[in-house]
Amino acid sequence: MHVTAAKIRMTEAHYQDLRDHLFPGDGLEAMAFLLCRRAYNDGRWVLLVNQVQGVPAEAYLCREFDQVRIDNRYLLPLLDKAEEQGYSMVKCHSHPGGAAWFSDVDDRSDRDVVTSFYQWQPDGPHASLVMSENDIGARIVDQEGDFLECLAVVVVGHQIRHFGKQLPTQDPQVQDRMIIAFGEATYRIFGSLTFGVVGASGTGGLTIESLYRTGAGGIIAVDPEILEAGNLNRVLHSRLEDAASGLFKVHIAQRDIQETGLGT
């Protein structure tokens, strides 16, 4: 499958667990691994964190303020589990006092370690993550050792937090009033989210319209019904010929979004 974009999502509990492993308080780099379920749609991978596994002290070969290495034999039980359960794996390490970007040393390590994950679970994708005090960077590592930057790492709890790269789909000039009202950070987060809407008739159609006109990154509309003549008074942008041809309501919404051309 051709991958054009990727995200990593985790709960607040998983995030805190990962942070505790990566920042034990001694100012040295540390490592952990994530086992993830995955979803694929239209060239986009979403890795859903299922388990956080810290590295025990005895598995470290080196822990310094600017580098970390472990005995790869420690990985064998995790790799076996990934193979049995079909998990994707994410190699994680910290940059205490540094930034959430990958160094040349990280590049070499990822090409050595992460590419080996494909020997156990060849479907992938597998990834690497670096956490600083205030940010997270992540990337997919393919079987050849090439890197694909993740669009975002999303933490879901009482609030939804985004780390890393966020790419809004619409021109800021189109959404200037939203930016003035809610700020550029909200605009960028909104543009990186995909929203699910159940129903594409009256209320659902208005919801879909409001979302894509205010910069939603994506919309998944769910409605099994075909448009009928009696629906024309409440389904936005529907036409008499749509009812005659038996067009699905979700396809009418899709056509409107595409013809408007705002990028959702």
Coordinates of C-alpha atoms in Angstrom, one line a residue:
M1 CA 0.0 0.0 0.0
H2 CA 1.3 3.4 -0.9
V3 CA 1.5 5.7 2.2
T4 CA 1.2 9.4 1.7
A5 CA 0.6 10.5 5.4
A6 CA 0.4 9.1 8.9
K7 CA -0.6 10.0 12.4
I8 CA -0.1 8.4 15.8
R9 CA -2.9 8.5 18.4
M10 CA -2.8 7.6 22.1
T11 CA -4.9 8.2 25.2
E12 CA -3.8 10.6 27.9
A13 CA -3.0 7.5 30.1
H14 CA -0.7 6.1 27.5
Y15 CA 1.0 9.5 27.0
Q16 CA 1.7 9.9 30.7
D17 CA 3.0 6.4 30.9
L18 CA 5.3 7.0 28.0
R19 CA 6.5 10.3 29.4
D20 CA 7.3 8.7 32.8
H21 CA 9.4 6.1 31.0
L22 CA 11.3 8.6 28.8
F23 CA 11.9 11.2 31.5
P24 CA 12.8 9.4 34.8
G25 CA 14.3 12.5 36.2
D26 CA 18.0 12.0 35.8
G27 CA 18.5 14.1 32.6
L28 CA 19.6 11.2 30.5
E29 CA 18.1 9.8 27.3
A30 CA 15.8 6.8 27.7
M31 CA 13.8 4.5 25.5
A32 CA 10.4 2.9 25.3
F33 CA 8.3 1.0 22.7
L34 CA 4.7 1.3 21.6
L35 CA 2.6 -1.6 20.3
C36 CA -0.1 -0.2 18.0
R37 CA -3.2 -1.2 16.2
R38 CA -3.5 0.5 12.8
A39 CA -6.1 1.8 10.4
Y40 CA -5.5 2.6 6.7
N41 CA -7.6 4.8 4.5
D42 CA -6.8 6.5 1.2
G43 CA -3.1 6.5 1.6
R44 CA -3.2 7.5 5.3
W45 CA -2.0 5.3 8.2
V46 CA -3.2 5.9 11.7
L47 CA -1.3 4.1 14.5
L48 CA -3.5 3.6 17.6
V49 CA -1.4 2.9 20.7
N50 CA -2.4 -0.3 22.5
Q51 CA 0.5 -0.8 24.9
V52 CA 3.5 1.2 26.2
Q53 CA 6.5 -0.8 27.1
G54 CA 9.4 0.8 29.0
V55 CA 13.0 -0.5 28.9
P56 CA 14.3 -2.0 32.1
A57 CA 17.6 -0.7 33.5
E58 CA 19.4 -4.0 32.8
A59 CA 18.6 -3.7 29.0
Y60 CA 20.5 -0.5 28.5
L61 CA 24.0 -0.7 27.0
C62 CA 24.5 3.1 27.1
R63 CA 22.5 6.0 28.7
E64 CA 24.0 9.5 28.3
F65 CA 22.5 13.0 27.9
D66 CA 22.8 12.8 24.1
Q67 CA 22.6 9.1 23.2
V68 CA 21.0 5.8 24.3
R69 CA 21.5 2.2 23.2
I70 CA 19.9 -1.1 24.4
D71 CA 20.6 -4.8 24.0
N72 CA 18.4 -5.7 21.1
R73 CA 17.7 -9.1 22.6
Y74 CA 15.3 -7.3 24.9
L75 CA 13.1 -6.7 21.9
L76 CA 12.5 -10.3 21.0
P77 CA 9.4 -10.8 23.2
L78 CA 7.9 -7.6 21.9
L79 CA 8.6 -8.6 18.3
D80 CA 7.0 -12.0 18.9
K81 CA 3.9 -10.3 20.2
A82 CA 3.8 -7.9 17.3
E83 CA 4.1 -10.9 14.9
E84 CA 1.3 -12.8 16.7
Q85 CA -1.1 -9.9 17.2
G86 CA -0.3 -8.0 14.0
Y87 CA 0.9 -4.9 15.8
S88 CA 2.9 -2.0 14.4
M89 CA 5.8 -1.0 16.6
V90 CA 7.1 2.5 17.4
K91 CA 10.6 3.0 18.8
C92 CA 10.6 6.0 21.2
H93 CA 13.4 7.9 22.9
S94 CA 13.8 11.2 24.7
H95 CA 15.8 14.4 24.2
P96 CA 16.1 15.8 27.7
G97 CA 16.8 19.6 27.4
G98 CA 16.8 19.3 23.6
A99 CA 14.3 19.5 20.7
A100 CA 11.9 16.9 19.2
W101 CA 13.9 16.4 16.0
F102 CA 15.9 13.5 14.7
S103 CA 19.7 13.7 14.7
D104 CA 22.1 11.9 12.4
V105 CA 22.7 9.4 15.1
D106 CA 18.9 8.8 15.3
D107 CA 18.8 8.3 11.6
R108 CA 21.4 5.5 11.8
S109 CA 19.7 3.9 14.7
D110 CA 16.2 3.9 13.1
R111 CA 17.6 2.4 9.9
D112 CA 19.2 -0.3 11.9
V113 CA 16.5 -1.0 14.5
V114 CA 13.1 0.0 13.1
T115 CA 13.7 -1.6 9.7
S116 CA 14.4 -4.9 11.5
F117 CA 10.8 -4.9 12.8
Y118 CA 9.6 -5.8 9.3
Q119 CA 11.3 -9.2 9.6
W120 CA 8.7 -10.1 12.3
Q121 CA 5.7 -8.0 11.1
P122 CA 6.3 -7.3 7.4
D123 CA 3.0 -5.4 6.8
G124 CA 4.0 -2.5 9.0
P125 CA 4.2 0.3 9.1
H126 CA 6.7 0.8 11.9
A127 CA 7.7 4.1 13.3
S128 CA 10.1 6.1 15.4
L129 CA 9.2 8.8 17.9
V130 CA 11.3 11.4 19.8
M131 CA 10.0 13.3 22.8
S132 CA 11.3 16.6 24.2
E133 CA 10.1 18.4 27.3
N134 CA 7.4 20.2 25.3
D135 CA 7.0 18.5 22.0
I136 CA 6.9 15.2 20.1
G137 CA 8.3 14.4 16.6
A138 CA 7.5 11.1 14.8
R139 CA 8.1 9.4 11.5
I140 CA 7.3 6.2 9.6
V141 CA 10.4 4.2 8.7
D142 CA 9.9 1.9 5.7
Q143 CA 11.6 -1.4 4.9
E144 CA 14.3 0.4 2.9
G145 CA 15.1 2.8 5.7
D146 CA 13.4 5.8 4.1
F147 CA 11.5 8.3 6.4
L148 CA 8.0 9.6 6.1
E149 CA 7.2 12.5 8.6
C150 CA 4.0 11.9 10.6
L151 CA 1.5 14.7 10.3
A152 CA 0.8 14.7 14.0
V153 CA 0.9 12.8 17.3
V154 CA -2.6 13.2 18.9
V155 CA -3.2 12.7 22.6
V156 CA -6.9 12.2 23.5
G157 CA -8.1 12.8 27.1
H158 CA -10.2 15.6 28.7
Q159 CA -8.6 17.7 25.9
I160 CA -7.3 16.8 22.5
R161 CA -3.6 17.7 22.2
H162 CA -1.6 17.8 19.0
F163 CA 2.2 17.5 18.8
G164 CA 4.4 17.7 15.8
K165 CA 3.5 18.7 12.3
Q166 CA 0.0 20.0 11.6
L167 CA -1.0 20.8 8.0
P168 CA -4.3 22.7 7.6
T169 CA -6.0 21.9 4.3
Q170 CA -7.3 25.4 3.5
D171 CA -5.7 28.7 2.6
P172 CA -5.4 30.9 5.7
Q173 CA -7.0 33.7 3.7
V174 CA -10.1 31.7 3.3
Q175 CA -10.3 31.2 7.1
D176 CA -9.2 34.7 8.2
R177 CA -12.3 35.3 10.3
M178 CA -11.9 31.9 12.1
I179 CA -8.3 32.8 12.8
I180 CA -9.2 36.2 14.2
A181 CA -11.9 34.7 16.4
F182 CA -10.2 31.5 17.6
G183 CA -6.5 32.0 16.8
E184 CA -4.1 30.4 14.4
A185 CA -3.3 27.4 16.6
T186 CA -7.0 26.4 16.7
Y187 CA -7.2 26.8 12.9
R188 CA -4.2 24.5 12.4
I189 CA -5.6 21.9 14.8
F190 CA -9.0 22.0 13.2
G191 CA -7.5 21.6 9.8
S192 CA -5.6 18.4 10.9
L193 CA -8.8 16.7 12.3
T194 CA -11.2 14.3 10.6
F195 CA -14.8 14.5 11.8
G196 CA -17.4 11.8 11.7
V197 CA -21.0 12.8 11.0
V198 CA -23.9 10.3 11.2
G199 CA -26.7 11.4 8.9
A200 CA -26.5 13.5 5.8
S201 CA -30.0 15.0 5.6
G202 CA -31.2 18.1 7.4
T203 CA -29.2 18.4 10.6
G204 CA -26.3 16.2 9.3
G205 CA -26.1 18.2 6.0
L206 CA -25.9 21.5 7.9
T207 CA -23.2 20.0 10.2
I208 CA -21.2 18.8 7.2
E209 CA -21.5 22.2 5.5
S210 CA -20.4 24.1 8.6
L211 CA -17.4 21.8 9.1
Y212 CA -15.9 22.0 5.6
R213 CA -16.6 25.7 5.3
T214 CA -14.7 26.4 8.6
G215 CA -11.6 24.4 7.6
A216 CA -12.1 20.7 8.7
G217 CA -9.3 18.5 7.5
G218 CA -11.6 15.7 6.6
I219 CA -15.2 14.4 7.0
I220 CA -16.5 10.9 7.2
A221 CA -20.3 11.0 6.6
V222 CA -22.4 7.9 7.3
D223 CA -25.9 7.6 5.9
P224 CA -27.2 4.5 4.1
E225 CA -30.2 6.3 2.5
I226 CA -30.8 7.2 -1.1
L227 CA -32.2 10.6 -1.9
E228 CA -35.9 10.6 -2.6
A229 CA -38.1 13.5 -3.9
G230 CA -39.5 14.0 -0.4
N231 CA -36.0 14.8 0.8
L232 CA -35.4 17.7 -1.5
N233 CA -36.7 20.3 0.9
R234 CA -34.0 19.5 3.6
V235 CA -31.0 18.0 1.9
L236 CA -28.6 20.8 1.0
H237 CA -27.5 21.1 -2.7
S238 CA -29.8 18.2 -3.8
R239 CA -31.4 18.3 -7.2
L240 CA -34.4 16.7 -8.7
E241 CA -32.3 14.6 -11.0
D242 CA -30.4 13.3 -8.0
A243 CA -33.6 11.8 -6.7
A244 CA -34.5 10.4 -10.1
S245 CA -31.1 8.7 -10.5
G246 CA -31.1 7.3 -6.9
L247 CA -28.0 9.1 -5.6
F248 CA -26.9 8.4 -2.1
K249 CA -27.2 11.4 0.3
V250 CA -23.5 11.1 1.3
H251 CA -22.5 11.3 -2.4
I252 CA -24.4 14.6 -2.7
A253 CA -22.4 16.0 0.3
Q254 CA -19.2 14.6 -1.3
R255 CA -20.0 16.3 -4.6
D256 CA -20.7 19.6 -2.9
I257 CA -17.4 19.5 -0.9
Q258 CA -15.4 18.7 -4.0
E259 CA -17.1 21.3 -6.2
T260 CA -16.6 24.0 -3.6
G261 CA -12.9 23.2 -3.7
L262 CA -11.9 24.4 -0.2
G263 CA -9.6 21.4 0.4
T264 CA -11.5 19.2 2.9

